[in-house]
PDB file of C-alpha atoms in Angstrom:
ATOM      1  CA  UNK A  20      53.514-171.190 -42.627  1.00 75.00           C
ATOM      2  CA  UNK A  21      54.815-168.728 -45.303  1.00 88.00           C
ATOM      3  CA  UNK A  22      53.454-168.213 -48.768  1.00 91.00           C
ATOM      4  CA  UNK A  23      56.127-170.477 -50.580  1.00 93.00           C
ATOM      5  CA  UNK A  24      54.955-173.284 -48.769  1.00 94.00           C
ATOM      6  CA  UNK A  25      51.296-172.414 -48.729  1.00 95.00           C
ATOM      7  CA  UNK A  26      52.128-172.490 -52.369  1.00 95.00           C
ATOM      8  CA  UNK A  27      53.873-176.011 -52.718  1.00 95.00           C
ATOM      9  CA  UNK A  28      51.543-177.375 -50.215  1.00 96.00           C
ATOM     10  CA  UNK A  29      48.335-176.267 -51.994  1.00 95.00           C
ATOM     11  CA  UNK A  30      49.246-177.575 -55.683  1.00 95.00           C
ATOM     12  CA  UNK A  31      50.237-180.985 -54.375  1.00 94.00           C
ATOM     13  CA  UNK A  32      48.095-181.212 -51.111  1.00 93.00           C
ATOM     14  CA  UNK A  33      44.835-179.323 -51.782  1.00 92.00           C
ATOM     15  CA  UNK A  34      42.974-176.673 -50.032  1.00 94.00           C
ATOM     16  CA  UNK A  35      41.623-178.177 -46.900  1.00 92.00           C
ATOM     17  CA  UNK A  36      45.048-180.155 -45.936  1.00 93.00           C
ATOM     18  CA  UNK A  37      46.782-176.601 -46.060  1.00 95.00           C
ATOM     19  CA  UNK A  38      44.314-174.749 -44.541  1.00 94.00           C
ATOM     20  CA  UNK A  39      44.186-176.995 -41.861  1.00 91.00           C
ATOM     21  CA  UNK A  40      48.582-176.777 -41.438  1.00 92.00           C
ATOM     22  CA  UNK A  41      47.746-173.080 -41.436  1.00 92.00           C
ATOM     23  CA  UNK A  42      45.575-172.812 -38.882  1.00 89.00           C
ATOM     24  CA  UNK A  43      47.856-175.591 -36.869  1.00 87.00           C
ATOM     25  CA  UNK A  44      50.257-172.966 -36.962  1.00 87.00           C
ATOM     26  CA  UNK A  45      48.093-170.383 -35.223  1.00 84.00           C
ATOM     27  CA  UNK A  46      49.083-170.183 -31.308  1.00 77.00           C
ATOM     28  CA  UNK A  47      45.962-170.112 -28.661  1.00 74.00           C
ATOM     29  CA  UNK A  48      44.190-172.123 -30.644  1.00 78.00           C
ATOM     30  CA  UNK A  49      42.724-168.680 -32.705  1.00 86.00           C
ATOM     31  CA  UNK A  50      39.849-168.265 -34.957  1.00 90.00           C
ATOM     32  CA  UNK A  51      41.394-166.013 -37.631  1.00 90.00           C
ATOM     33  CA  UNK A  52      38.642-163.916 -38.896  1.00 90.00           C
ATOM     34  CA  UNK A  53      38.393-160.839 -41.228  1.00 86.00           C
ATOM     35  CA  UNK A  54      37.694-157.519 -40.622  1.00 83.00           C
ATOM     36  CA  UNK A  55      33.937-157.657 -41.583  1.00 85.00           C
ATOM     37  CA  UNK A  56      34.266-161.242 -38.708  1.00 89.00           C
ATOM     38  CA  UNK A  57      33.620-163.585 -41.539  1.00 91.00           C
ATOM     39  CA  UNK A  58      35.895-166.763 -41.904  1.00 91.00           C
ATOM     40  CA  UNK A  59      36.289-170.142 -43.706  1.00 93.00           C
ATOM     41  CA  UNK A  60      37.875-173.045 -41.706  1.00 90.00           C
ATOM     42  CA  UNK A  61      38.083-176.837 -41.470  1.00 88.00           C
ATOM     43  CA  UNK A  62      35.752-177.917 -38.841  1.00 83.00           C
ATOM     44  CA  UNK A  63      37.965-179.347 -36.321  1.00 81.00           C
ATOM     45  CA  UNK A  64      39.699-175.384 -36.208  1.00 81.00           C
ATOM     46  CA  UNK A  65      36.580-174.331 -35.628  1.00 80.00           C
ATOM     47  CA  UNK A  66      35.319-176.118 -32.676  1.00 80.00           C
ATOM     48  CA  UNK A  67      39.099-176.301 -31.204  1.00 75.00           C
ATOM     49  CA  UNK A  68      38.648-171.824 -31.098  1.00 81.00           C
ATOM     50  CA  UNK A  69      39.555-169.816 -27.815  1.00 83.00           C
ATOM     51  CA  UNK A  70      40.451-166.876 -28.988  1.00 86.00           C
ATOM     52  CA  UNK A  71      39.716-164.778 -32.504  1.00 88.00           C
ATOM     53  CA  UNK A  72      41.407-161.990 -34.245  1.00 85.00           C
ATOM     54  CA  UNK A  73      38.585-159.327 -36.628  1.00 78.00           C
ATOM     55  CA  UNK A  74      41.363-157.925 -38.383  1.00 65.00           C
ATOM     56  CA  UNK A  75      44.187-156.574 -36.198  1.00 74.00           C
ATOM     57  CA  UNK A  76      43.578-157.787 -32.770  1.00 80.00           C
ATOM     58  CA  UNK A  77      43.039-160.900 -30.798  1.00 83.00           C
ATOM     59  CA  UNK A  78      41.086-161.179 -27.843  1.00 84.00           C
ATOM     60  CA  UNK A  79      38.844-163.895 -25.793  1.00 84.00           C
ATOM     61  CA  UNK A  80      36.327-165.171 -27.933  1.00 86.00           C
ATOM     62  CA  UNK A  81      32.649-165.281 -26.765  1.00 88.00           C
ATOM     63  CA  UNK A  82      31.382-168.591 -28.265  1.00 89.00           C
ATOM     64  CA  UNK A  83      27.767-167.135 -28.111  1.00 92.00           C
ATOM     65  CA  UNK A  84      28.956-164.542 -30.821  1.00 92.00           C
ATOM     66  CA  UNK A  85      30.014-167.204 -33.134  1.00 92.00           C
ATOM     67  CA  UNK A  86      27.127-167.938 -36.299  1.00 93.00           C
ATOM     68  CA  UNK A  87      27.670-170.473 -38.847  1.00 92.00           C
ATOM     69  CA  UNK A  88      26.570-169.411 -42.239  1.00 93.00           C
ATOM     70  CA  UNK A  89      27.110-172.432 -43.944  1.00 92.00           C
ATOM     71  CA  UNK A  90      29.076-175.249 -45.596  1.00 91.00           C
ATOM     72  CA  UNK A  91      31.945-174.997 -48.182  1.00 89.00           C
ATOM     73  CA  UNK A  92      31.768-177.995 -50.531  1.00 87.00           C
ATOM     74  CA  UNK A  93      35.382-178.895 -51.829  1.00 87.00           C
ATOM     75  CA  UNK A  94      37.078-181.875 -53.651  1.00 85.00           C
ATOM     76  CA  UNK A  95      39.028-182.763 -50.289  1.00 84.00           C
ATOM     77  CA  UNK A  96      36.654-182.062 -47.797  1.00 85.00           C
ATOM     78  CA  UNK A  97      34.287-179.681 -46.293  1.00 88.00           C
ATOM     79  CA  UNK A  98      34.891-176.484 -44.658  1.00 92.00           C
ATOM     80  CA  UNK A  99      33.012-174.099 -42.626  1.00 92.00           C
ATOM     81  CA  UNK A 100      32.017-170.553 -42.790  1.00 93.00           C
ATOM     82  CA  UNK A 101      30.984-168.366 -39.946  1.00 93.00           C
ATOM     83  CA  UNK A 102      31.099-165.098 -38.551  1.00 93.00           C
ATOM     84  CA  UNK A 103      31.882-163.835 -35.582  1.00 91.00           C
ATOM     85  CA  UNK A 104      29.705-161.183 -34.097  1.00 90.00           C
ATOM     86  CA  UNK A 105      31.352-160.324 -30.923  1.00 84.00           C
ATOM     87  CA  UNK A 106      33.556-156.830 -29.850  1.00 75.00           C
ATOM     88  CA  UNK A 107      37.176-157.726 -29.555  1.00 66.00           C
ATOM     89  CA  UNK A 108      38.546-155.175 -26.266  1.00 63.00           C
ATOM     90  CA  UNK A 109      40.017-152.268 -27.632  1.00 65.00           C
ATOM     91  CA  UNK A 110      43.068-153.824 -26.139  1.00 64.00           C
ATOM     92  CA  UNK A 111      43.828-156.410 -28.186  1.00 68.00           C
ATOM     93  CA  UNK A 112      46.939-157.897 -28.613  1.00 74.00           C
ATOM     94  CA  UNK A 113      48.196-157.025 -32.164  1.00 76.00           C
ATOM     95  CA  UNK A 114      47.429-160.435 -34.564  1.00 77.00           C
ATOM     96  CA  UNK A 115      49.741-160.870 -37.372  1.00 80.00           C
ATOM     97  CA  UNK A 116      47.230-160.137 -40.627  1.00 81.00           C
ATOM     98  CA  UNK A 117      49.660-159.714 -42.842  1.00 84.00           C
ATOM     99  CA  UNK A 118      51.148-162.773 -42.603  1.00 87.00           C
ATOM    100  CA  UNK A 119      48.334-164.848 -42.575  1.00 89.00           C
ATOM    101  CA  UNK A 120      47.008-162.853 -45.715  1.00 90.00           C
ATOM    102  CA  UNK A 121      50.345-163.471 -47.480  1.00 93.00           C
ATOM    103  CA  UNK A 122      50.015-167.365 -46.437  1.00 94.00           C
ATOM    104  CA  UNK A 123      46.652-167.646 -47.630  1.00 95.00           C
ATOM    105  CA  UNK A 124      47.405-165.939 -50.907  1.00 95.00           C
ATOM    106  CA  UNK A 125      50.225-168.335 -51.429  1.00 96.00           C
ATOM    107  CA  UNK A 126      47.891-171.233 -50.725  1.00 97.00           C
ATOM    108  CA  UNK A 127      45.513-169.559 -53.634  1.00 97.00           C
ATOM    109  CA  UNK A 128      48.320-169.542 -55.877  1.00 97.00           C
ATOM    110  CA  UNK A 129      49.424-173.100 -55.204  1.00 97.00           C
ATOM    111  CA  UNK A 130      45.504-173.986 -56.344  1.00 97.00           C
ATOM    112  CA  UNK A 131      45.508-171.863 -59.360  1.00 97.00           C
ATOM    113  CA  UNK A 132      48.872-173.652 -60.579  1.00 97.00           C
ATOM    114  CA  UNK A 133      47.333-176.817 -60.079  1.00 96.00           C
ATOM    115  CA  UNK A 134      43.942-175.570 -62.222  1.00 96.00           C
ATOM    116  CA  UNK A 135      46.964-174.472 -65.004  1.00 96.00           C
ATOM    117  CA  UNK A 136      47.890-177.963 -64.901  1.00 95.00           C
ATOM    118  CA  UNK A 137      44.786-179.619 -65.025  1.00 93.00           C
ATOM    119  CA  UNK A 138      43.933-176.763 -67.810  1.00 95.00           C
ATOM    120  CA  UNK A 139      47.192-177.823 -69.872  1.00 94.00           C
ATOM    121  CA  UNK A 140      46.472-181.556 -69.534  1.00 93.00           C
ATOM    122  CA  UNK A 141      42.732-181.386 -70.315  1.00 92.00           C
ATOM    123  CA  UNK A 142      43.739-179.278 -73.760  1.00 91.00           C
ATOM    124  CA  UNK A 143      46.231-181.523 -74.737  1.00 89.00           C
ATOM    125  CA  UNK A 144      43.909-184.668 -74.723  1.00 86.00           C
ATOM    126  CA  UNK A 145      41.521-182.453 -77.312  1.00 86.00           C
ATOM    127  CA  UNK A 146      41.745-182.083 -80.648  1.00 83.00           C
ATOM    128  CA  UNK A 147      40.495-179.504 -83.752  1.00 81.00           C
ATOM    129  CA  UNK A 148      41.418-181.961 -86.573  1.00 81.00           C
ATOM    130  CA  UNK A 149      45.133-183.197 -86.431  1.00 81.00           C
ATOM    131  CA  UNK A 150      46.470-180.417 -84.030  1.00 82.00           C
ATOM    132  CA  UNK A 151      45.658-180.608 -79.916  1.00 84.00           C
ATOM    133  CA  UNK A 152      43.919-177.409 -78.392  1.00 84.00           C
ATOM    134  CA  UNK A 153      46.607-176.351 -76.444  1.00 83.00           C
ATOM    135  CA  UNK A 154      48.620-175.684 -79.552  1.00 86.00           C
ATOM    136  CA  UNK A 155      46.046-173.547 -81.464  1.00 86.00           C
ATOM    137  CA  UNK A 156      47.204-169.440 -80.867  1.00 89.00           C
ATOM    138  CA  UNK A 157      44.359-168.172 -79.292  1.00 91.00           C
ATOM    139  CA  UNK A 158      44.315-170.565 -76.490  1.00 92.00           C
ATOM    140  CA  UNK A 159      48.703-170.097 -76.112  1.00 92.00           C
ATOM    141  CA  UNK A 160      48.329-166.589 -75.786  1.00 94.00           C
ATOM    142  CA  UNK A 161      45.545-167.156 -73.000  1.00 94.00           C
ATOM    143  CA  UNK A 162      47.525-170.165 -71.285  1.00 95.00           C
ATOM    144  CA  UNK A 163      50.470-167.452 -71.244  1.00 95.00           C
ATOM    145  CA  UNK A 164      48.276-164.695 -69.921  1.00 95.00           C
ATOM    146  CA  UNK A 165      47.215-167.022 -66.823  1.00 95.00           C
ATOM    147  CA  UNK A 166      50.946-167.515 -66.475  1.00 96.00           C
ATOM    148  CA  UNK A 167      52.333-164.182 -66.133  1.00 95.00           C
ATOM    149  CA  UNK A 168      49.835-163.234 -63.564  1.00 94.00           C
ATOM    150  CA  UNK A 169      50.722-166.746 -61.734  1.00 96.00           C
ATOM    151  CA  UNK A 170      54.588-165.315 -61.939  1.00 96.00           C
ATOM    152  CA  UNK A 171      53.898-162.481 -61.095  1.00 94.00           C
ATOM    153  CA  UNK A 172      52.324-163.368 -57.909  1.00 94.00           C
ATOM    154  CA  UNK A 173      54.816-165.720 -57.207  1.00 94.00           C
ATOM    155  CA  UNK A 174      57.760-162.910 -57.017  1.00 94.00           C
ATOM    156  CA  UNK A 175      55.906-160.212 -55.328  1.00 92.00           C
ATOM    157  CA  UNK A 176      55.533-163.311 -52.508  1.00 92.00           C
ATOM    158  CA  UNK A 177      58.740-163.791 -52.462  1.00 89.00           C
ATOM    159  CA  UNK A 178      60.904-162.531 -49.586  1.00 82.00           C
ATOM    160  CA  UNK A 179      59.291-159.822 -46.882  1.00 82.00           C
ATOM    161  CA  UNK A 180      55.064-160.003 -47.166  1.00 78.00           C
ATOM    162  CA  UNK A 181      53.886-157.229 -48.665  1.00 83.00           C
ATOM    163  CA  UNK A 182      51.802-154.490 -46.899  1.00 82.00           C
ATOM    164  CA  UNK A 183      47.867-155.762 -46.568  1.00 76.00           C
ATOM    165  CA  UNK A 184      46.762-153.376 -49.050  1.00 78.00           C
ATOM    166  CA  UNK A 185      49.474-155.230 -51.821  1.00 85.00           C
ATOM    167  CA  UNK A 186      48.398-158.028 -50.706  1.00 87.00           C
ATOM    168  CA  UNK A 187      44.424-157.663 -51.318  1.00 87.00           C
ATOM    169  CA  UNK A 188      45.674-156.694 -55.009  1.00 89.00           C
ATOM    170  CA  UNK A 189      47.294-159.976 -55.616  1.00 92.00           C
ATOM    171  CA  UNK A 190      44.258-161.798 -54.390  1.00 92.00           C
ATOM    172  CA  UNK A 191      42.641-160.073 -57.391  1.00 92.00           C
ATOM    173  CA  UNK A 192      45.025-161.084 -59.420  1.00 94.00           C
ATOM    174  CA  UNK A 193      45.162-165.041 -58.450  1.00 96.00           C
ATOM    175  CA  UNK A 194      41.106-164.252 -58.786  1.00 95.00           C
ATOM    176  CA  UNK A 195      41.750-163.354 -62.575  1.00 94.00           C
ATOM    177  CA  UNK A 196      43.986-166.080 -63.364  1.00 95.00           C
ATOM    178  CA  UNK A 197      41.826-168.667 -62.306  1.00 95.00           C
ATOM    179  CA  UNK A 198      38.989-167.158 -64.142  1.00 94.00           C
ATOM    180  CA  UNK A 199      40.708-167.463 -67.664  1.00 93.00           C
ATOM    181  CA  UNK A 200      42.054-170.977 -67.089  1.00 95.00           C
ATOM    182  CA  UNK A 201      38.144-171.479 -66.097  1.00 93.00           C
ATOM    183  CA  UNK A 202      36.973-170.557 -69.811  1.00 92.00           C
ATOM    184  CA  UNK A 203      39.578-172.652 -71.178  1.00 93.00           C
ATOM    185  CA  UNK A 204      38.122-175.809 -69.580  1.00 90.00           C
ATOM    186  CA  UNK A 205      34.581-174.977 -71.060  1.00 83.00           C
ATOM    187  CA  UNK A 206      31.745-176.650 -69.332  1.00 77.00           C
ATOM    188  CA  UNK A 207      34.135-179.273 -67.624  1.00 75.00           C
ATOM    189  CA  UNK A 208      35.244-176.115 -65.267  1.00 72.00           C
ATOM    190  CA  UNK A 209      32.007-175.816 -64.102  1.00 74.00           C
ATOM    191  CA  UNK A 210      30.544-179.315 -63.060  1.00 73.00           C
ATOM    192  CA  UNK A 211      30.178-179.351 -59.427  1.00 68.00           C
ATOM    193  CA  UNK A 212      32.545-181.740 -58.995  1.00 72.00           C
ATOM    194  CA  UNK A 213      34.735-180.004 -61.232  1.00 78.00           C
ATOM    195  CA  UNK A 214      37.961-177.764 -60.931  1.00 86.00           C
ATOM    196  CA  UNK A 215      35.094-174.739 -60.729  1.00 88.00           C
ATOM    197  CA  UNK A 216      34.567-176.082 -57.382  1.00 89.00           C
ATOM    198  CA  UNK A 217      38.240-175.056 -56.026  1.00 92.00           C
ATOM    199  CA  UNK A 218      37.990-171.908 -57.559  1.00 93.00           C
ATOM    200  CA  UNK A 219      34.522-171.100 -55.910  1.00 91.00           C
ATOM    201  CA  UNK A 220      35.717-172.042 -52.598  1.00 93.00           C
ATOM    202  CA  UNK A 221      39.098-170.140 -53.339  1.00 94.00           C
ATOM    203  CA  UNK A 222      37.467-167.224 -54.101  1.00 93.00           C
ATOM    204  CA  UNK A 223      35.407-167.473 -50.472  1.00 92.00           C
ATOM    205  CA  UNK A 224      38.766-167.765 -49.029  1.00 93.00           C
ATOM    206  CA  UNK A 225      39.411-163.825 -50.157  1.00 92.00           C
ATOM    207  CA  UNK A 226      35.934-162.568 -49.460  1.00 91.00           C
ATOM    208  CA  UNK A 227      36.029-163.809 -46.176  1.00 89.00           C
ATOM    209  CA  UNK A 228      39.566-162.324 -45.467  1.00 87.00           C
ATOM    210  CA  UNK A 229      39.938-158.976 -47.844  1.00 84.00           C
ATOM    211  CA  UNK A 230      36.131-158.995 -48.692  1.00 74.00           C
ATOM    212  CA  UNK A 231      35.046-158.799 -52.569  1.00 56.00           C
ATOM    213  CA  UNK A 232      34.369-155.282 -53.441  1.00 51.00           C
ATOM    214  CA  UNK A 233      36.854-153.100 -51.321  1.00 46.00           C
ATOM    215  CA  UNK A 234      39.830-153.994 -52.787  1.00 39.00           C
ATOM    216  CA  UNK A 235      42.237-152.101 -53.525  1.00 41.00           C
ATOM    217  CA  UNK A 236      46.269-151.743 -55.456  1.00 35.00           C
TER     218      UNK A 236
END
């Protein structure tokens, strides 16, 4: 699946629907994990896994080596995080990381259009007096922040992937966005059954594939 329609599926479809059509894509029936062997999946992926990729290469997978660290609570349905602890062979065939990081940031980006949406529909059912929220000038000027990062994203998608290292960047950058449209949603953003939700579990989605702190432009 490319980014374009990661994107398109994620703002109509959700996250675990087009997680689950990426990992359908995946041949040998793969668990795709990051370099540190950390990964977020629906659970049928999971327990369907012959093979995994840490990083770069693919190789058997030893199902010994695979620990769950939890559950990831979501609007549409659960997912699962693990890591995988075994030693791919230095032989490994080569797996395609950059475009399954280029995928999955166009799946972020299709959530973070559909929090702008939410954002822009919640503000317009508030008021300050006679005039809705979303027309006073401090919250425009953040609504059109979120937005050029969102386009921004969008064109560097476009096309060829990126190299892995651009591509870590714009998870940082679909990160941001969602962040300000959080604070414009005030304590509705955070509920647990809120849009904070999404974002939480989006943000896993990076960490497990790019990892938090090591990012870099």
């Amino acid at each position: 699946m490319i980014a374009d329609e990661a994107r398109r599926s994620a703002r109509t479809g959700g996250l675990t629907a087009t997680l689950t059509a990426m990992h359908a894509t995946l041949a040998d029936r793969i668990l795709p994990c990051g370099p540190t062997g950390c990964c977020v999946l629906p659970e049928p992926a999971l327990h369907d896994a012959g093979r995994v990729w840490t990083g770069d290469t693919i190789a058997a997978l030893d199902p010994v080596a695979v620990e769950r660290l939890g559950t990831v609570e979501t609007p549409d349905g659960p997912l699962a995080a693990v890591r995988y602890r075994g030693v791919p062979g230095p032989a490994g065939t080569p797996a395609p990381w950059p475009d399954w990081l280029a995928a999955l940031a166009g799946l972020r980006l299709g959530l973070s259009e559909a929090l702008l949406d939410a954002t822009v529909a919640h503000l317009g059912d508030r008021r300050v007096g006679d005039t809705p929220l979303v027309l006073q000038q401090m919250i425009k000027g953040a609504l059109a922040d979120a937005v050029t990062e969102q386009i921004e994203i969008k064109v560097r998608l476009t096309g060829t992937p990126p190299p892995a290292g651009s591509l870590a960047w714009l998870h940082r950058q679909i990160t941001t966005a969602d962040r300000m449209l959080l604070r414009l949603l005030g304590a509705s953003g955070f509920t647990a059954d809120g849009p904070g939700a999404v974002v939480n579990a989006s943000e896993l989605l990076a960490d497990a594939w790019i990892g938090g702190e090591e990012w870099a432009p």
